[in-house]
Coordinates of N, CA and C in Angstrom, one line a residue:
V8 N 0.8 -1.2 0.0 CA 0.0 0.0 0.0 C 0.9 1.2 0.0
E9 N 1.9 1.3 0.9 CA 2.8 2.4 0.9 C 3.5 2.7 -0.4
K10 N 3.9 1.6 -1.1 CA 4.6 1.7 -2.3 C 3.8 2.4 -3.4
I11 N 2.5 2.1 -3.4 CA 1.6 2.8 -4.4 C 1.2 4.2 -4.0
L12 N 0.7 4.3 -2.7 CA 0.2 5.5 -2.2 C 1.3 6.5 -2.0
G13 N 2.5 6.0 -1.7 CA 3.6 6.9 -1.4 C 4.3 7.4 -2.6
D14 N 4.0 6.9 -3.8 CA 4.7 7.3 -5.0 C 3.7 8.1 -5.9
E15 N 4.0 9.3 -6.2 CA 3.0 10.2 -7.0 C 2.6 9.5 -8.3
A16 N 3.5 9.0 -9.1 CA 3.1 8.5 -10.4 C 2.3 7.2 -10.2
S17 N 2.7 6.3 -9.3 CA 1.9 5.1 -9.0 C 0.6 5.4 -8.5
F18 N 0.5 6.4 -7.6 CA -0.8 6.8 -7.0 C -1.8 7.3 -8.1
A19 N -1.2 8.2 -9.0 CA -2.0 8.7 -10.1 C -2.5 7.6 -11.0
A20 N -1.6 6.7 -11.3 CA -2.0 5.5 -12.2 C -3.1 4.7 -11.5
W21 N -3.0 4.5 -10.2 CA -4.0 3.7 -9.5 C -5.3 4.4 -9.5
K22 N -5.3 5.7 -9.3 CA -6.6 6.5 -9.3 C -7.2 6.4 -10.6
K23 N -6.4 6.5 -11.7 CA -7.0 6.5 -13.1 C -7.6 5.1 -13.3
E24 N -6.9 4.0 -13.0 CA -7.4 2.7 -13.2 C -8.7 2.4 -12.4
L25 N -8.7 2.9 -11.2 CA -9.9 2.8 -10.3 C -11.1 3.5 -10.9
A26 N -10.9 4.7 -11.4 CA -12.0 5.5 -12.1 C -12.5 4.8 -13.3
E27 N -11.6 4.2 -14.1 CA -12.0 3.5 -15.3 C -12.8 2.2 -15.0
M28 N -12.4 1.5 -14.0 CA -13.2 0.3 -13.6 C -14.5 0.7 -13.0
S29 N -14.5 1.7 -12.2 CA -15.8 2.2 -11.6 C -16.8 2.6 -12.7
N30 N -16.3 3.4 -13.7 CA -17.1 3.9 -14.8 C -17.6 2.7 -15.6
R31 N -16.8 1.7 -15.8 CA -17.2 0.5 -16.6 C -18.3 -0.2 -15.9
I32 N -18.3 -0.4 -14.6 CA -19.3 -1.0 -13.9 C -20.6 -0.2 -13.9
L33 N -20.5 1.1 -13.8 CA -21.7 2.0 -13.9 C -22.3 1.8 -15.3
E34 N -21.5 1.8 -16.4 CA -22.0 1.6 -17.7 C -22.7 0.3 -17.9
V35 N -22.1 -0.8 -17.3 CA -22.8 -2.1 -17.4 C -24.1 -2.1 -16.7
R36 N -24.2 -1.5 -15.5 CA -25.5 -1.3 -14.8 C -26.5 -0.6 -15.7
K37 N -26.1 0.5 -16.3 CA -27.0 1.3 -17.2 C -27.4 0.5 -18.3
L38 N -26.5 -0.2 -19.0 CA -26.9 -1.0 -20.2 C -27.9 -2.2 -19.8
L39 N -27.6 -2.8 -18.7 CA -28.5 -3.9 -18.3 C -29.9 -3.4 -18.0
R40 N -30.0 -2.4 -17.2 CA -31.3 -1.8 -16.9 C -32.0 -1.4 -18.1
E41 N -31.3 -0.6 -19.0 CA -32.0 -0.1 -20.2 C -32.4 -1.2 -21.1
G42 N -31.6 -2.3 -21.2 CA -31.9 -3.4 -22.1 C -33.1 -4.1 -21.6
L43 N -33.2 -4.4 -20.3 CA -34.4 -5.0 -19.7 C -35.7 -4.2 -19.9
E44 N -35.5 -2.9 -19.7 CA -36.7 -2.0 -19.8 C -37.1 -1.9 -21.3
E45 N -36.2 -1.9 -22.2 CA -36.5 -1.8 -23.6 C -37.2 -3.0 -24.1
K46 N -36.9 -4.2 -23.5 CA -37.5 -5.4 -23.9 C -38.9 -5.6 -23.2
N47 N -39.2 -4.6 -22.3 CA -40.4 -4.7 -21.5 C -40.4 -6.0 -20.6
T48 N -39.2 -6.3 -20.1 CA -39.1 -7.5 -19.3 C -40.0 -7.2 -18.0
P49 N -40.9 -8.1 -17.7 CA -41.7 -7.9 -16.5 C -40.9 -7.6 -15.3
G50 N -41.4 -6.7 -14.5 CA -40.8 -6.4 -13.2 C -40.2 -4.9 -13.3
K51 N -39.6 -4.5 -12.2 CA -39.0 -3.2 -12.1 C -37.5 -3.5 -12.0
W52 N -36.7 -2.6 -12.7 CA -35.3 -2.8 -12.9 C -34.5 -1.7 -12.4
D53 N -35.1 -0.7 -11.8 CA -34.4 0.5 -11.4 C -33.4 0.2 -10.3
H54 N -33.6 -0.9 -9.5 CA -32.6 -1.3 -8.5 C -31.2 -1.5 -9.0
I55 N -31.2 -1.9 -10.3 CA -29.9 -2.2 -10.9 C -29.0 -1.0 -10.9
T56 N -29.5 0.2 -11.2 CA -28.7 1.4 -11.3 C -28.7 2.1 -9.9
S57 N -29.6 1.8 -9.0 CA -29.5 2.5 -7.7 C -28.5 1.8 -6.7
Q58 N -28.1 0.6 -7.0 CA -27.1 -0.1 -6.2 C -25.7 0.4 -6.6
I59 N -24.7 0.1 -5.8 CA -23.4 0.5 -6.1 C -22.5 -0.7 -6.0
G60 N -21.3 -0.7 -6.5 CA -20.3 -1.7 -6.4 C -20.3 -2.7 -7.5
M61 N -19.4 -3.7 -7.4 CA -19.2 -4.7 -8.4 C -20.2 -5.8 -8.4
F62 N -21.1 -5.9 -7.4 CA -22.1 -6.9 -7.3 C -23.5 -6.3 -7.3
S63 N -24.4 -7.0 -7.8 CA -25.8 -6.5 -7.9 C -26.8 -7.6 -7.5
Y64 N -27.8 -7.3 -6.8 CA -28.9 -8.2 -6.6 C -29.8 -8.0 -7.8
T65 N -30.1 -9.1 -8.5 CA -31.0 -9.0 -9.7 C -32.4 -8.9 -9.4
G66 N -32.8 -9.4 -8.2 CA -34.3 -9.5 -7.9 C -34.9 -10.8 -8.4
L67 N -34.1 -11.7 -9.0 CA -34.6 -12.9 -9.5 C -34.8 -13.9 -8.3
T68 N -35.7 -14.8 -8.5 CA -36.0 -15.9 -7.6 C -34.9 -17.0 -7.7
A69 N -34.8 -17.9 -6.7 CA -33.8 -19.0 -6.7 C -34.1 -19.8 -8.0
E70 N -35.3 -20.1 -8.3 CA -35.7 -20.9 -9.5 C -35.2 -20.2 -10.8
Q71 N -35.4 -18.9 -10.9 CA -35.0 -18.2 -12.1 C -33.4 -18.2 -12.2
C72 N -32.8 -18.1 -11.0 CA -31.3 -18.1 -11.0 C -30.8 -19.5 -11.5
E73 N -31.5 -20.5 -11.0 CA -31.1 -21.9 -11.4 C -31.3 -22.0 -12.9
R74 N -32.3 -21.5 -13.5 CA -32.6 -21.6 -14.9 C -31.5 -20.8 -15.7
L75 N -31.1 -19.6 -15.2 CA -30.1 -18.9 -15.8 C -28.8 -19.7 -15.9
T76 N -28.5 -20.4 -14.9 CA -27.3 -21.2 -14.8 C -27.4 -22.4 -15.7
K77 N -28.5 -23.2 -15.6 CA -28.7 -24.4 -16.3 C -28.9 -24.2 -17.8
D78 N -29.7 -23.3 -18.2 CA -30.1 -23.1 -19.6 C -29.2 -22.1 -20.3
H79 N -28.7 -21.1 -19.6 CA -28.0 -20.0 -20.3 C -26.5 -19.9 -19.9
H80 N -26.1 -20.7 -18.9 CA -24.7 -20.7 -18.5 C -24.2 -19.4 -17.9
I81 N -25.2 -18.7 -17.2 CA -24.9 -17.5 -16.5 C -24.9 -17.8 -15.1
Y82 N -23.8 -17.6 -14.4 CA -23.6 -18.1 -13.0 C -23.7 -16.9 -12.0
L83 N -24.6 -17.2 -11.1 CA -24.9 -16.3 -10.0 C -25.4 -17.0 -8.8
L84 N -25.4 -16.4 -7.6 CA -25.9 -17.0 -6.4 C -27.4 -17.2 -6.5
K85 N -28.0 -18.2 -5.8 CA -29.4 -18.4 -5.8 C -30.2 -17.3 -5.2
S86 N -29.4 -16.4 -4.4 CA -30.0 -15.2 -3.9 C -30.3 -14.2 -4.9
G87 N -29.7 -14.4 -6.1 CA -29.9 -13.4 -7.2 C -28.7 -12.5 -7.3
R88 N -27.7 -12.6 -6.4 CA -26.5 -11.8 -6.4 C -25.6 -12.2 -7.6
I89 N -25.1 -11.2 -8.4 CA -24.3 -11.5 -9.5 C -23.1 -10.5 -9.5
S90 N -22.0 -11.0 -10.0 CA -20.8 -10.1 -10.2 C -21.0 -9.4 -11.6
L91 N -21.0 -8.1 -11.5 CA -21.1 -7.3 -12.8 C -19.8 -7.2 -13.5
A92 N -18.7 -7.6 -12.8 CA -17.4 -7.5 -13.5 C -17.2 -8.4 -14.7
G93 N -18.0 -9.4 -14.7 CA -18.0 -10.3 -15.9 C -18.8 -9.9 -17.1
L94 N -19.5 -8.8 -16.9 CA -20.4 -8.3 -18.0 C -19.6 -7.2 -18.7
N95 N -19.9 -7.1 -20.0 CA -19.3 -6.0 -20.8 C -20.1 -5.8 -22.1
T96 N -19.7 -4.9 -22.9 CA -20.5 -4.6 -24.1 C -20.6 -5.8 -25.1
N97 N -19.7 -6.7 -25.0 CA -19.8 -7.9 -25.9 C -20.8 -9.0 -25.4
N98 N -21.1 -9.0 -24.1 CA -22.0 -10.1 -23.6 C -23.2 -9.6 -22.9
I99 N -23.4 -8.3 -22.8 CA -24.6 -7.7 -22.1 C -25.9 -8.1 -22.8
K100 N -25.9 -8.2 -24.1 CA -27.1 -8.6 -24.8 C -27.5 -10.0 -24.4
K101 N -26.6 -10.9 -24.3 CA -26.9 -12.3 -23.9 C -27.5 -12.3 -22.5
M102 N -26.9 -11.5 -21.6 CA -27.5 -11.4 -20.2 C -28.9 -10.9 -20.2
I103 N -29.1 -9.8 -21.0 CA -30.5 -9.2 -21.1 C -31.5 -10.2 -21.6
D104 N -31.1 -10.9 -22.7 CA -32.0 -11.9 -23.3 C -32.3 -13.0 -22.4
A105 N -31.3 -13.5 -21.7 CA -31.4 -14.6 -20.7 C -32.3 -14.2 -19.6
V106 N -32.1 -13.1 -19.0 CA -32.9 -12.6 -17.9 C -34.4 -12.5 -18.3
D107 N -34.6 -11.9 -19.5 CA -35.9 -11.7 -20.0 C -36.6 -13.1 -20.2
E108 N -35.9 -14.1 -20.7 CA -36.4 -15.4 -21.0 C -36.8 -16.1 -19.6
V109 N -36.0 -16.0 -18.6 CA -36.3 -16.7 -17.4 C -37.4 -16.0 -16.6
V110 N -37.5 -14.7 -16.7 CA -38.6 -14.0 -16.1 C -39.9 -14.3 -16.7
R111 N -39.9 -14.3 -18.1 CA -41.2 -14.6 -18.8 C -41.6 -16.1 -18.6
A112 N -40.6 -17.0 -18.6 CA -40.9 -18.4 -18.4 C -41.5 -18.7 -17.0
A113 N -41.1 -17.9 -16.0 CA -41.7 -18.1 -14.7 C -43.1 -17.6 -14.6
Q114 N -43.6 -16.9 -15.5 CA -45.0 -16.4 -15.5 C -46.0 -17.4 -16.0
H115 N -45.5 -18.4 -16.6 CA -46.4 -19.4 -17.2 C -46.6 -20.6 -16.3

């Protein structure tokens, strides 16, 4: 810690990388919420952008989470908690489509 925080150049680089990662997670949250809302996925999705940090509670049931894992190979806790660090602009559509599918399937 002292090596990074005690050196101006290292500290500046650390702050820049931290801001980039934080902004990327915020963008993923925004894309996920917007994608679910644009698909009219049943439910409310504002909690995705009101939470902070690298993890998010999806609001999905244990059964929906199991279906995400089994049918779509998206891995999260049965509590609905997922790491957003694994999501990016290349795979966010897959996540949106999968969540939409499991939510709609649960309604039947």
